[in-house]
Coordinates of C-alpha atoms in Angstrom, one line a residue:
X53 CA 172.8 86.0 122.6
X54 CA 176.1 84.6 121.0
X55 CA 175.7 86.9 117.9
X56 CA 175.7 90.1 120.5
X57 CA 178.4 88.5 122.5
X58 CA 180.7 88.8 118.7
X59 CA 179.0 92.2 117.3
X60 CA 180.1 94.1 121.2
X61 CA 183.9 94.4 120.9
X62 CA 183.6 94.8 117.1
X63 CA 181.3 97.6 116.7
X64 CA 181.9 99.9 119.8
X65 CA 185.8 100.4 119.0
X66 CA 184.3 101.1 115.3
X67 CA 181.9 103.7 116.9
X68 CA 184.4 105.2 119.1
X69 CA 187.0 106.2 116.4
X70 CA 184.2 107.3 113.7
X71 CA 183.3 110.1 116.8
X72 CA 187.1 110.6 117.3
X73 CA 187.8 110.8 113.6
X74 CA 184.9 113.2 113.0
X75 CA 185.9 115.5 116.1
X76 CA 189.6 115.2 114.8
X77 CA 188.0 116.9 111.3
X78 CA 185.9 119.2 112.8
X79 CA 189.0 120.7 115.0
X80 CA 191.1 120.8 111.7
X81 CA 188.8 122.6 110.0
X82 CA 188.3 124.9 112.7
X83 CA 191.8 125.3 113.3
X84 CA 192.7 126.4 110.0
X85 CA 189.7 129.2 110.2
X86 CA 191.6 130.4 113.1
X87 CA 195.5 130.2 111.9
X88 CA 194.0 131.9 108.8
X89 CA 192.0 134.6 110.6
X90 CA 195.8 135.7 112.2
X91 CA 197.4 135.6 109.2
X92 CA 195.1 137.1 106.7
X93 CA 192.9 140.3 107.9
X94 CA 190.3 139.1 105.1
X95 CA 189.8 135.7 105.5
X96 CA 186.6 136.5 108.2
X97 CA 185.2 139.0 105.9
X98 CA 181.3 138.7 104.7
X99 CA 182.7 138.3 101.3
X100 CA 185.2 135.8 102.0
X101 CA 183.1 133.5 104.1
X102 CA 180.5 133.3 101.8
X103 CA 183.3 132.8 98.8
X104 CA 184.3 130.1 100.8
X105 CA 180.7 128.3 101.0
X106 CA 180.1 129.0 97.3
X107 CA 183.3 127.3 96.4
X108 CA 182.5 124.4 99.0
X109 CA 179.1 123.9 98.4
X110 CA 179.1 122.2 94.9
X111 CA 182.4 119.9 95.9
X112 CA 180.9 118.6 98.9
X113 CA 177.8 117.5 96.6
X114 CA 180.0 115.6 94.6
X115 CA 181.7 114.2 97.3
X116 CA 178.5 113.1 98.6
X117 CA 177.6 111.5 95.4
X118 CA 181.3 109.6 95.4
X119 CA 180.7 108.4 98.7
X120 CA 178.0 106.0 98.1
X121 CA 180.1 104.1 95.4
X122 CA 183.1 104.3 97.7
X123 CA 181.7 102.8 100.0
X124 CA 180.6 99.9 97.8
X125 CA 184.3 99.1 97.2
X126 CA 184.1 101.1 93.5
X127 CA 185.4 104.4 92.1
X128 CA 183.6 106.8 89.8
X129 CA 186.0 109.0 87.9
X130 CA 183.6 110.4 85.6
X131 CA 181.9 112.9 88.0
X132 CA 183.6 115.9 86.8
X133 CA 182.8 115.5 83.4
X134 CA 179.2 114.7 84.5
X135 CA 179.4 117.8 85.5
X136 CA 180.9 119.6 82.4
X137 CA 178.5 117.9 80.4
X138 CA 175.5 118.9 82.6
X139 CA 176.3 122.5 82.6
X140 CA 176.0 122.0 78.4
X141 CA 172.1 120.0 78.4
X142 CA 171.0 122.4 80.9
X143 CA 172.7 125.7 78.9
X144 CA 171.1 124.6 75.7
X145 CA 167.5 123.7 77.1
X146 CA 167.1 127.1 78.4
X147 CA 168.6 128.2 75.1
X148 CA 165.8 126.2 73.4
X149 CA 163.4 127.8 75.3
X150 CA 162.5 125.0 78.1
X151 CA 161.2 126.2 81.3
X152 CA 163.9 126.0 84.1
X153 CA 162.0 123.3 86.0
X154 CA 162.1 120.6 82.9
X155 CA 165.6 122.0 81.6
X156 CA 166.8 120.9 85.4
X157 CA 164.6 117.8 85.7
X158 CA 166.0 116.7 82.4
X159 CA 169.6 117.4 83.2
X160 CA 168.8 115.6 86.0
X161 CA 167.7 112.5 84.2
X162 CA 170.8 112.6 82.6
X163 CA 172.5 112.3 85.5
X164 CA 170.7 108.8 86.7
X165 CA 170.8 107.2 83.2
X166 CA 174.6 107.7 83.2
X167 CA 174.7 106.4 86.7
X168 CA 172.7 103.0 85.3
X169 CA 175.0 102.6 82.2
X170 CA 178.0 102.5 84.9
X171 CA 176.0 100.2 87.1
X172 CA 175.2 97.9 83.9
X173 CA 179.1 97.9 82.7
X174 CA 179.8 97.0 85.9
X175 CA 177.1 94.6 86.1
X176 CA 176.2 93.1 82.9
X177 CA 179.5 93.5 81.5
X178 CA 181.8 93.1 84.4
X179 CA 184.1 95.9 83.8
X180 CA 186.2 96.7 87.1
X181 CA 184.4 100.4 88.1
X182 CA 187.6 102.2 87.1
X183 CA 187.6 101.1 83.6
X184 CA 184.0 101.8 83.1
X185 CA 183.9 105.4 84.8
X186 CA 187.1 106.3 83.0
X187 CA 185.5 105.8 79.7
X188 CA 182.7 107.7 80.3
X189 CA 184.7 110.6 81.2
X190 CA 186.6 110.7 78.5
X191 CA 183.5 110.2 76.4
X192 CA 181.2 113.0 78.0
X193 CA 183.8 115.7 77.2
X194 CA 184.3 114.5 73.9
X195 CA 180.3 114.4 72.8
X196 CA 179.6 117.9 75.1
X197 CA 182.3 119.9 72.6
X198 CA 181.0 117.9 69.8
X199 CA 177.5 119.3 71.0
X200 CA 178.5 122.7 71.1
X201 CA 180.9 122.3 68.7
X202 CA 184.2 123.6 71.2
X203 CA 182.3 126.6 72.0
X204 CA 180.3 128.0 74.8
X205 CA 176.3 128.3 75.7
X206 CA 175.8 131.6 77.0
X207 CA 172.8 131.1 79.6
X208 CA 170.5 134.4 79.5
X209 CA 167.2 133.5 81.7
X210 CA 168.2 135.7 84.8
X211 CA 165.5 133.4 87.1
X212 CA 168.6 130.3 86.4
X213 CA 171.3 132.8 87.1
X214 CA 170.5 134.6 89.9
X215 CA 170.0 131.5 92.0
X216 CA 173.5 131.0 92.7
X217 CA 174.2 134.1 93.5
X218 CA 171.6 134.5 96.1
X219 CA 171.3 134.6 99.8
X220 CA 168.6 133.2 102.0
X221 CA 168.4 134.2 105.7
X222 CA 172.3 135.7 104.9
X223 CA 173.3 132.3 103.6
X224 CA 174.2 131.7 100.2
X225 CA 171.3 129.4 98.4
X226 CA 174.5 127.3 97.1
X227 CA 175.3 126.5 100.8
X228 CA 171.7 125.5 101.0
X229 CA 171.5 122.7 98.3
X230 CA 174.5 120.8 100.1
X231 CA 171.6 121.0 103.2
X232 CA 168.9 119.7 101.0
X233 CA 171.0 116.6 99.6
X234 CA 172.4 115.7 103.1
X235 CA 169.1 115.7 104.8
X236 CA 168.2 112.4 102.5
X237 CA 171.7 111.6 102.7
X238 CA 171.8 110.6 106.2
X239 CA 168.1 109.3 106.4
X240 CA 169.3 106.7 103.2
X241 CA 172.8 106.1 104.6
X242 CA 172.2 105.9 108.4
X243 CA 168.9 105.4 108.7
X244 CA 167.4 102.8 106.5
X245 CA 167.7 99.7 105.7
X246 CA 169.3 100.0 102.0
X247 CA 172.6 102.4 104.0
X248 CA 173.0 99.1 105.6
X249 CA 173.0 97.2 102.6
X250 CA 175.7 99.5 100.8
X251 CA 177.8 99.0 103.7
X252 CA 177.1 95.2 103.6
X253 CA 177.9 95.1 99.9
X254 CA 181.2 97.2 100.1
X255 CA 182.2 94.9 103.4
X256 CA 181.5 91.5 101.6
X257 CA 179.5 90.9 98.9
X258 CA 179.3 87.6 98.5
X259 CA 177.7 87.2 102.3
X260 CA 175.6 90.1 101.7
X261 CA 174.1 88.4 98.6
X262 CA 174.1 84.7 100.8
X263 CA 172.0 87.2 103.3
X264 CA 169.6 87.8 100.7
X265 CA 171.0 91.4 99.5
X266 CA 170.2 91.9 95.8
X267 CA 173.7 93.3 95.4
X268 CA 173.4 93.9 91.3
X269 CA 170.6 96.9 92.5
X270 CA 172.4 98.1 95.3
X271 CA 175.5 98.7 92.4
X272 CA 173.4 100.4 90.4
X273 CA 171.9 102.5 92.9
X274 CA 174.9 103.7 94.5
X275 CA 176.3 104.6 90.5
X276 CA 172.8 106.3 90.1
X277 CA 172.9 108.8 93.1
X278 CA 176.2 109.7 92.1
X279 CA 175.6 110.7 88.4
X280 CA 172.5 112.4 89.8
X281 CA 174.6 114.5 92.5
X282 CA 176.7 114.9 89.8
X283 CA 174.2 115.9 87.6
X284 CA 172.5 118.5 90.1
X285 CA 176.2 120.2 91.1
X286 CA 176.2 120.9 86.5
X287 CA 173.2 122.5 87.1
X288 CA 174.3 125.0 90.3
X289 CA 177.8 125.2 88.2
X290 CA 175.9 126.1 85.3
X291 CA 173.7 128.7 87.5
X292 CA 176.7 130.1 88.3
X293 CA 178.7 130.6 86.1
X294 CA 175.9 131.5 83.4
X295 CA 177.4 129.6 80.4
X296 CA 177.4 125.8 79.7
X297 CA 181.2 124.4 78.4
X298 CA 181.5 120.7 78.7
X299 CA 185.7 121.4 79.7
X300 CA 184.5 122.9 83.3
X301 CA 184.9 120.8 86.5
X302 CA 188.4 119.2 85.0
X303 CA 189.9 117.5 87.6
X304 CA 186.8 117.9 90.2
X305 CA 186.6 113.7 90.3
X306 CA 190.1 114.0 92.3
X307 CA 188.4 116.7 95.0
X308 CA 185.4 114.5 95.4
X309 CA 187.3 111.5 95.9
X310 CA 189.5 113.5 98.5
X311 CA 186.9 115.3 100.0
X312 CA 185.3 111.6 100.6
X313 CA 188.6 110.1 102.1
X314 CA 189.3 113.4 104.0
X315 CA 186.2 113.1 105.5
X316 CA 186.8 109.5 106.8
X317 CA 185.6 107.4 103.7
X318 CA 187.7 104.4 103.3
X319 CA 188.8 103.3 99.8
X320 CA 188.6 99.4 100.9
X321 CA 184.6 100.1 101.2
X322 CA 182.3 99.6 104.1
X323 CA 183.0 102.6 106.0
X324 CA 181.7 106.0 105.1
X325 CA 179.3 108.9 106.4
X326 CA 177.1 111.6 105.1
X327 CA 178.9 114.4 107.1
X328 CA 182.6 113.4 107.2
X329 CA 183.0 114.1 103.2
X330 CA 180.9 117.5 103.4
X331 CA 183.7 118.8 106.1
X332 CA 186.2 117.1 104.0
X333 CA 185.3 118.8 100.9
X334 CA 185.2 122.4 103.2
X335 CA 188.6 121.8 104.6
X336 CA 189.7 121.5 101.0
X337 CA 187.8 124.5 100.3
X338 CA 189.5 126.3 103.2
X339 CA 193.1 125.2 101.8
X340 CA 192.7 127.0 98.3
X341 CA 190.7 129.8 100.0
X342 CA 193.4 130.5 102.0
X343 CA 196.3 129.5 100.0
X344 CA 194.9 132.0 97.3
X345 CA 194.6 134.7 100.1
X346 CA 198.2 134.3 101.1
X347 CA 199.7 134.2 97.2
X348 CA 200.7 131.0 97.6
X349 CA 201.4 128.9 94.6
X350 CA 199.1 126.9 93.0
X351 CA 200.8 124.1 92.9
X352 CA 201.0 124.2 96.6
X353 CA 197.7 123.3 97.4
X354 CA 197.6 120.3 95.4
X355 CA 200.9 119.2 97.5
X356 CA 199.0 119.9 100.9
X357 CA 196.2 118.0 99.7
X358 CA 198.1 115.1 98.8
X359 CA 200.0 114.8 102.0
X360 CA 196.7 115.2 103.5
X361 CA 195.1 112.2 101.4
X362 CA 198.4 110.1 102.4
X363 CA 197.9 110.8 106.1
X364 CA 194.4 110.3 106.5
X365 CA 194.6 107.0 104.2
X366 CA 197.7 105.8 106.5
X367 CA 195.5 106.3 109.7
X368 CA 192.4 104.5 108.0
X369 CA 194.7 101.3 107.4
X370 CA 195.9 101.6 111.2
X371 CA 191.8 102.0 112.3
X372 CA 190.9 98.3 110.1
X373 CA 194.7 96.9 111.8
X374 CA 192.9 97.3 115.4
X375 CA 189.2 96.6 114.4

């Protein structure tokens, strides 16, 4: 009875401001679709909208995939050039003649046994996550231009191409993936046992271990799902775009990251959720959807989403102040 006695005034204030943070993102979000409805006469066109869920779609993947090693108290840097890198194997498989089922289930494999070389430097070697991650972006783009030599893979099989640019039910198939990954998401996050032990790992990992988590596996299984999330965003990049060039998704580890903290993920570890980075990586989307409707500049949007990175970050510190 003591134990429930301490875990009461500990957890319900934590549950109460994860609702209020969520609601507080979900009002944003709608309340730039509205400011940007007056402003702009095309923003809540067909076209636009489903633009805007294309250009979401993948990010919110990744964000997904850097959300389970946030939450472990790491960083993975190297998810954009996963992703560059991806679009290359998968480009040249199909070029090679591979069936698009094992040229995506390959690419896919890719994905984990990256995500188990950063859980074994971190691991085995003890390299701080940054280092690791860091290298291996560097690394990818290097070996996918030495692959294709600084050129491109043009991608020719129309069944791979047309997939991105497809609808189901009047909802882009892109928009559809993000569904597929969540659904798992949140059953391995929220509702078994090994989402407890991330958490538990990313909160203390010395206790967790002392409470009989095997913390080295849960390391290399939150590194695995996101190389693999990584991995499968290449393949819808690569789908959509129709060639495979190991310099696309530059910069996309800093959206991921964002998206993730955005959407409520704390950069201390511990605290994180399945839906709070997929509407953090849309109200990103919204920003540059919108700035590039109004003409803004560029270099405006990254400003915005800075200041929106500071703000949310401040207000996570103020959330573990009063818990």
């Amino acid at each position: 009875m003591a134990a429930n006695t301490t875990e009461g005034p500990t957890v319900a204030p934590r549950r109460k401001m994860n609702i209020l943070f969520s609601l507080t993102l979900i009002l944003l979000l709608l309340a730039l679709w509205v400011v940007l409805g007056f402003w702009t006469d095309k923003f809540w066109t067909p076209l636009n909208i489903t633009n805007l869920m294309r250009q979401g779609s993948m990010t919110a993947i990744l964000a997904l995939g850097q959300t389970f090693v946030i939450i472990t108290a790491g960083i993975d840097l190297s998810v954009g050039a996963i992703v560059g890198f991806c679009t290359v194997i998968v480009a040249w498989l199909l070029h090679a003649g591979f069936p698009v089922w094992a040229a995506i289930l390959i690419t896919l494999m890719f994905g984990v046994l990256i995500g188990a070389f950063h859980g074994f430097g971190i691991v085995r070697m003890g390299l701080p996550p940054f280092i690791i991650t860091l290298a291996t972006l560097t690394s990818l783009r290097g070996i996918g231009l030495l692959i294709t030599n600084g050129a491109t893979i043009n991608i020719v099989n129309d069944d791979f191409t047309n997939f991105a640019v497809s609808d189901v039910f009047g909802i882009p198939s892109l928009f559809w993936m993000v569904i597929l990954v969540a659904i798992p998401a949140v059953i391995f996050l929220h509702l078994s046992r090994w989402g407890r032990y991330l958490f538990a790992v990313g909160s203390n990992r010395e206790a967790a271990r002392l409470s009989g988590v095997n913390v080295n596996w849960m390391i290399y299984l939150a590194y695995i799902l996101s190389g693999t999330c990584a991995a499968f965003v290449g393949v819808l990049l690569a789908s959509r775009i129709a060639i495979g060039n190991a310099t696309q998704a530059d910069g996309w580890e800093l959206q991921a990251i964002a998206s993730s903290v955005i959407g409520g993920t704390s950069l201390f570890g511990a605290v994180g959720s399945v839906y709070g980075p997929l509407i953090g990586a849309f109200i990103l989307a919204t920003i540059n959807n919108g700035a590039n409707l109004l003409n803004l500049n560029s270099f405006w949007q990254r400003i915005i989403t800075g200041v929106l990175i500071i703000v949310i970050v401040y207000f996570d510190q103020l959330r573990r102040r009063r818990l």
